[in-house]
C-alpha positions as a printed NumPy array, in Angstrom:
array([[  0.   ,   0.   ,   0.   ],
       [  1.301,   3.485,  -0.914],
       [  1.64 ,   5.726,   2.124],
       [ -0.212,   9.053,   2.114],
       [  1.222,  12.25 ,   3.597],
       [ -0.578,  13.605,   6.64 ],
       [  0.076,  16.924,   8.365],
       [ -0.949,  17.019,  12.033],
       [ -1.118,  20.228,  14.058],
       [ -1.935,  19.35 ,  17.664],
       [ -1.123,  20.181,  21.287],
       [  1.698,  18.429,  23.108],
       [ -0.644,  17.128,  25.813],
       [  1.207,  14.516,  27.857],
       [  2.072,  11.852,  25.257],
       [ -1.156,  11.936,  23.263],
       [  0.386,  13.584,  20.198],
       [  2.802,  10.657,  19.874],
       [ -0.039,   8.161,  20.308],
       [ -1.927,   9.875,  17.463],
       [  1.177,   9.925,  15.25 ],
       [  1.808,   6.19 ,  15.813],
       [ -1.85 ,   5.453,  15.087],
       [ -1.59 ,   7.375,  11.803],
       [  1.498,   5.378,  10.846],
       [ -0.452,   2.146,  11.48 ],
       [ -3.   ,   3.486,   8.996],
       [ -0.184,   3.863,   6.409],
       [  0.281,   7.611,   6.687],
       [  3.612,   9.395,   6.574],
       [  3.239,  12.02 ,   9.275],
       [  4.66 ,  15.492,   9.781],
       [  3.735,  17.074,  13.102],
       [  3.64 ,  20.729,  14.206],
       [  2.99 ,  21.817,  17.782],
       [ -0.319,  23.601,  18.328],
       [  1.641,  26.248,  20.239],
       [  4.578,  27.77 ,  18.311],
       [  6.606,  28.357,  21.467],
       [  6.055,  26.714,  24.841],
       [  7.547,  29.35 ,  27.111],
       [  6.314,  31.991,  29.541],
       [  7.173,  34.966,  27.298],
       [  5.077,  33.635,  24.406],
       [  2.187,  32.815,  26.763],
       [  2.21 ,  36.39 ,  28.116],
       [  2.397,  37.855,  24.599],
       [ -0.417,  35.671,  23.247],
       [ -2.653,  36.441,  26.233],
       [ -2.052,  40.173,  26.702],
       [ -0.632,  41.309,  23.319],
       [ -2.914,  39.329,  21.065],
       [ -1.989,  41.176,  17.85 ],
       [  1.704,  40.395,  18.394],
       [  1.033,  36.774,  19.387],
       [ -1.048,  36.362,  16.229],
       [  1.752,  37.767,  14.069],
       [  4.346,  35.469,  15.673],
       [  2.211,  32.324,  15.293],
       [  1.284,  33.043,  11.635],
       [  4.951,  33.59 ,  10.768],
       [  5.917,  30.368,  12.563],
       [  3.368,  28.175,  10.743],
       [  4.026,  29.665,   7.314],
       [  7.756,  29.061,   7.763],
       [  7.091,  25.394,   8.612],
       [  4.779,  24.918,   5.629],
       [  7.407,  26.421,   3.31 ],
       [  9.958,  23.962,   4.711],
       [  7.666,  21.066,   3.763],
       [  7.297,  22.493,   0.259],
       [ 11.076,  22.686,  -0.1  ],
       [ 11.262,  19.022,   0.901],
       [  8.692,  18.313,  -1.847],
       [  6.159,  16.852,   0.588],
       [  2.675,  16.934,  -0.888],
       [  0.048,  16.522,   1.836],
       [ -3.224,  14.764,   0.981],
       [ -4.72 ,  15.559,   4.401],
       [ -4.164,  18.03 ,   7.239],
       [ -5.581,  17.365,  10.688],
       [ -5.757,  20.311,  13.085],
       [ -6.534,  19.344,  16.687],
       [ -7.741,  22.201,  18.888],
       [ -5.799,  24.825,  16.869],
       [ -5.319,  27.207,  19.773],
       [ -2.706,  29.313,  17.933],
       [ -3.876,  28.576,  14.39 ],
       [ -5.397,  31.54 ,  12.53 ],
       [ -7.375,  31.695,   9.254],
       [ -4.291,  33.026,   7.433],
       [ -2.476,  29.785,   8.266],
       [ -5.275,  27.537,   6.952],
       [ -5.523,  29.643,   3.796],
       [ -1.776,  29.3  ,   3.237],
       [ -1.936,  25.511,   3.705],
       [ -4.777,  25.326,   1.156],
       [ -2.873,  27.547,  -1.288],
       [  0.298,  25.461,  -0.879],
       [ -1.548,  22.137,  -1.315],
       [ -4.64 ,  22.842,  -3.476],
       [ -6.015,  19.277,  -3.294],
       [ -5.569,  18.867,   0.451],
       [ -8.436,  17.688,   2.674],
       [ -8.655,  19.878,   5.795],
       [ -9.995,  18.219,   8.956],
       [-10.598,  20.032,  12.252],
       [-11.018,  18.153,  15.557],
       [-11.874,  20.15 ,  18.663],
       [-11.533,  18.75 ,  22.193],
       [-12.694,  21.745,  24.209],
       [-15.961,  23.639,  24.604],
       [-16.989,  26.397,  22.176],
       [-18.012,  28.48 ,  25.195],
       [-14.513,  28.288,  26.68 ],
       [-12.742,  29.263,  23.439],
       [-14.65 ,  30.763,  20.449],
       [-11.709,  30.354,  18.024],
       [-12.971,  27.072,  16.423],
       [-16.149,  28.737,  15.177],
       [-14.03 ,  31.356,  13.383],
       [-11.799,  28.669,  11.845],
       [-14.52 ,  26.185,  10.918],
       [-15.5  ,  27.715,   7.561],
       [-12.007,  27.01 ,   6.189],
       [-12.232,  23.236,   6.798],
       [-13.774,  20.417,   4.801],
       [-14.759,  18.505,   7.931],
       [-15.334,  19.783,  11.485],
       [-15.574,  17.397,  14.438],
       [-16.034,  17.874,  18.172],
       [-15.838,  15.571,  21.194],
       [-18.74 ,  17.446,  22.826],
       [-22.159,  16.054,  21.89 ],
       [-24.016,  19.229,  22.916],
       [-21.709,  21.447,  20.839],
       [-22.098,  19.081,  17.873],
       [-25.887,  19.41 ,  17.997],
       [-25.813,  23.192,  18.449],
       [-23.409,  23.912,  15.574],
       [-24.135,  20.928,  13.316],
       [-20.609,  19.514,  13.634],
       [-19.837,  15.804,  13.439],
       [-19.579,  14.117,  16.84 ],
       [-16.725,  11.672,  17.402],
       [-15.78 ,  10.944,  21.035],
       [-12.152,  10.648,  22.102],
       [-10.115,   7.497,  22.725],
       [ -8.28 ,   5.574,  25.436],
       [ -4.6  ,   6.294,  24.885],
       [ -2.931,   4.86 ,  27.983],
       [ -4.508,   1.766,  29.507],
       [ -2.935,   0.733,  32.803],
       [ -3.069,  -2.717,  34.347],
       [ -5.405,  -3.574,  37.145],
       [ -7.159,  -6.737,  38.146],
       [-10.402,  -6.047,  39.982],
       [-10.451,  -9.637,  41.244],
       [ -7.463,  -8.976,  43.458],
       [ -8.63 ,  -7.695,  46.784],
       [ -6.622,  -5.076,  48.622],
       [ -7.087,  -3.761,  52.119],
       [ -6.635,  -0.205,  50.829],
       [ -8.858,   1.581,  48.325],
       [ -7.239,   4.492,  46.475],
       [ -9.185,   7.251,  44.72 ],
       [ -7.092,   9.653,  42.671],
       [ -7.485,  13.126,  41.258],
       [ -4.842,  14.784,  39.064],
       [ -5.783,  17.948,  37.216],
       [ -5.424,  21.654,  36.581],
       [ -7.397,  24.221,  38.58 ],
       [-10.431,  25.692,  36.862],
       [-13.973,  26.865,  37.624],
       [-15.416,  25.039,  40.67 ],
       [-12.936,  22.147,  40.845],
       [-11.491,  23.031,  44.263],
       [-14.966,  23.48 ,  45.743],
       [-16.121,  20.093,  44.41 ],
       [-12.993,  18.319,  45.67 ],
       [-13.411,  19.894,  49.104],
       [-17.048,  18.797,  49.344],
       [-16.183,  15.345,  48.005],
       [-13.564,  14.891,  50.746],
       [-16.028,  16.051,  53.398],
       [-18.206,  12.977,  52.65 ],
       [-15.731,  10.825,  54.548],
       [-15.195,  10.221,  58.254],
       [-11.84 ,  11.84 ,  58.983],
       [-10.446,  13.605,  55.933],
       [ -7.154,  15.508,  56.045],
       [ -5.803,  13.383,  58.91 ],
       [ -3.13 ,  10.712,  59.005],
       [ -1.274,  11.568,  55.795],
       [  0.577,   8.421,  54.729],
       [  2.688,  10.005,  51.97 ],
       [  2.993,  13.116,  49.791],
       [ -0.284,  14.129,  48.141],
       [ -2.248,  11.362,  49.843],
       [ -4.999,  11.855,  52.424],
       [ -6.638,   9.162,  54.486],
       [-10.371,   9.669,  54.037],
       [-11.847,   6.764,  55.929],
       [-11.027,   3.264,  57.113],
       [ -8.987,   1.804,  54.24 ],
       [ -9.977,   4.628,  51.808],
       [ -7.259,   6.993,  50.582],
       [ -7.188,   9.932,  48.187],
       [ -4.315,  10.992,  45.925],
       [ -4.784,  14.736,  45.392],
       [ -2.688,  16.753,  42.909],
       [ -4.053,  20.117,  41.791],
       [ -1.933,  22.084,  39.327],
       [ -2.052,  25.893,  39.182],
       [ -0.62 ,  27.332,  35.913],
       [  0.014,  30.787,  37.416],
       [ -0.209,  32.983,  40.509],
       [ -3.343,  34.498,  38.968],
       [ -5.055,  31.086,  39.188],
       [ -3.984,  30.734,  42.822],
       [ -5.422,  34.147,  43.648],
       [ -8.65 ,  33.234,  41.876],
       [ -8.903,  29.992,  43.861],
       [ -8.274,  31.796,  47.145],
       [-10.895,  34.47 ,  46.464],
       [-13.463,  31.842,  45.427],
       [-12.97 ,  29.601,  48.434],
       [-10.386,  30.755,  51.01 ],
       [-11.298,  27.971,  53.469],
       [-10.605,  25.115,  51.059],
       [ -7.604,  26.957,  49.629],
       [ -5.902,  27.167,  53.019],
       [ -7.046,  23.697,  54.073],
       [ -5.647,  21.896,  51.015],
       [ -2.809,  24.172,  49.881],
       [ -0.147,  21.492,  50.511],
       [ -1.69 ,  19.529,  47.611],
       [ -1.316,  22.448,  45.168],
       [  1.538,  22.517,  42.655],
       [  3.153,  24.957,  40.234],
       [  4.028,  22.224,  37.718],
       [  1.937,  19.462,  36.119],
       [  2.508,  15.973,  37.475],
       [  5.098,  14.048,  35.465],
       [  3.299,  11.755,  32.999],
       [  5.238,   8.653,  34.133],
       [  4.39 ,   9.307,  37.786],
       [  0.764,   9.973,  36.834],
       [  0.634,   6.662,  34.983],
       [  1.912,   4.868,  38.098],
       [ -0.674,   6.614,  40.276],
       [ -3.476,   5.482,  38.001],
       [ -2.126,   1.925,  38.021],
       [ -2.36 ,   1.907,  41.826],
       [ -5.797,   3.567,  41.891],
       [ -9.108,   1.775,  42.304],
       [-11.141,   4.804,  41.249],
       [-10.59 ,   8.15 ,  39.522],
       [-12.386,  11.393,  40.328],
       [-13.271,  13.294,  37.132],
       [-14.531,  16.894,  37.286],
       [-15.517,  18.359,  33.934],
       [-15.644,  22.106,  33.305],
       [-19.286,  23.189,  33.881],
       [-19.562,  24.327,  30.238],
       [-17.816,  21.278,  28.732],
       [-19.533,  17.904,  28.321],
       [-17.183,  15.928,  26.085],
       [-15.624,  12.846,  27.66 ],
       [-11.869,  13.099,  28.153],
       [ -9.269,  10.446,  27.346],
       [ -9.002,   9.862,  31.082],
       [-12.653,   8.827,  31.203],
       [-12.096,   6.015,  28.713],
       [ -8.679,   5.038,  30.078],
       [-10.148,   4.685,  33.569],
       [-12.872,   2.302,  32.439],
       [-10.66 ,   0.312,  30.057],
       [ -8.189,  -0.156,  32.92 ],
       [-10.94 ,  -1.618,  35.139],
       [-11.001,   1.408,  37.427],
       [-14.185,   2.955,  38.766],
       [-15.095,   6.448,  37.592],
       [-16.608,   9.124,  39.838],
       [-17.679,  12.015,  37.614],
       [-19.685,  15.232,  37.495],
       [-20.417,  14.74 ,  33.777],
       [-24.041,  13.573,  33.871],
       [-24.18 ,  12.892,  30.106],
       [-22.126,   9.759,  30.644],
       [-25.305,   7.882,  31.562],
       [-26.321,   8.171,  27.876],
       [-23.318,   6.129,  26.717],
       [-23.319,   2.416,  25.909],
       [-20.626,   1.688,  28.503],
       [-22.508,   3.224,  31.449],
       [-23.034,   0.745,  34.264],
       [-23.704,   1.452,  37.932],
       [-20.851,  -0.843,  38.944],
       [-18.379,   1.235,  36.896],
       [-19.549,   4.836,  37.095],
       [-20.92 ,   7.054,  39.835],
       [-22.353,  10.41 ,  38.747],
       [-22.19 ,  13.1  ,  41.41 ],
       [-24.16 ,  16.34 ,  41.406],
       [-21.627,  19.183,  41.42 ],
       [-24.038,  21.311,  43.502],
       [-24.76 ,  18.611,  46.07 ],
       [-21.765,  16.271,  46.373],
       [-22.637,  12.913,  47.861],
       [-20.778,   9.624,  47.456],
       [-22.185,   6.213,  48.31 ],
       [-19.287,   4.215,  49.765],
       [-21.014,   0.979,  48.705],
       [-20.246,   1.952,  45.105],
       [-16.511,   1.91 ,  45.809],
       [-16.494,  -1.75 ,  46.836],
       [-19.177,  -3.017,  44.467],
       [-17.817,  -5.635,  41.974],
       [-16.74 ,  -3.964,  38.724],
       [-18.257,  -5.18 ,  35.448],
       [-15.369,  -4.917,  32.937],
       [-15.862,  -3.54 ,  29.438],
       [-15.993,  -6.172,  26.72 ],
       [-13.028,  -6.608,  24.365],
       [-15.154,  -5.123,  21.555],
       [-15.906,  -2.034,  23.658],
       [-12.221,  -1.571,  24.493],
       [-11.191,  -2.027,  20.843],
       [-13.749,   0.577,  19.753],
       [-11.961,   3.106,  22.001],
       [ -8.526,   2.558,  20.453],
       [ -6.708,   5.629,  19.042],
       [ -6.367,   3.894,  15.667],
       [-10.145,   3.465,  15.333],
       [-10.672,   7.051,  16.505],
       [ -8.219,   8.441,  13.945],
       [ -9.665,   6.346,  11.114],
       [-13.119,   7.799,  11.873],
       [-11.746,  11.339,  12.089],
       [ -9.906,  11.128,   8.763],
       [-12.615,   9.18 ,   6.935]])
């Protein structure tokens, strides 16, 4: 089979960009990848946030330079896949189309339109627009394709352990700290008897790994002003850097359940949602739309009301009904990419 040339522009989110690239190669594509953010440093972040006109100019120049390099190498792309496209502007898409007149342009968005309006501006330049958010897909008539399970950790639910570990690893946003605080308060003696860094003992034999990442001092100030009590109570579990992906993978391997808190305006299911279930871990989530999915089962998933957090401890120790092999295969990155590029 003759390989086709595929251009991917995507974020460097943990290792997911490499998973997507490898999946494309399994589908017989030759892949060239460009980071969704031209420069991953503090200066560029400040410029793009507060000097938008300058950030726009820098990003357009960066992408056009890369596209010209591909032309010099005589690479003729049949397809371009833009994922999220945070720093991609219409001028860039127009230049790609001009450089490769027969190219198929595909846009996949894994955020909410309410959070970032940029995709709606970009959408008219693409041949195919896809979102992971079912509500956004219905509102804007985009194609809906849910995400995939990229990293599946081991875990045998038949093995009984005296300790039950729930984990939360994430970045601060919206009401996350408030929900975590109320979730912890469901248990008998939270915040006592720390057994190791980032771990709280919640109850007899129930522990909680808590790692909340704050991208800036502004986010810390916002968290403090929103909920000073929880901020001061849990500040030792706050961090200025994201958790290392290898350490995070180990935490999830040790976990029996994962706490998932979606942004209140975002209803797409994250990779972590699928990875949790495929790894035979229980999912505790605020995303109520998950009960509409084929893999919803009360032994696997507990939906909590973000305005009235209650957790039934019986759920934690209820036998887990594993996903079938067909369900797990349907969540593979290769299947996801084939559907996106189809």
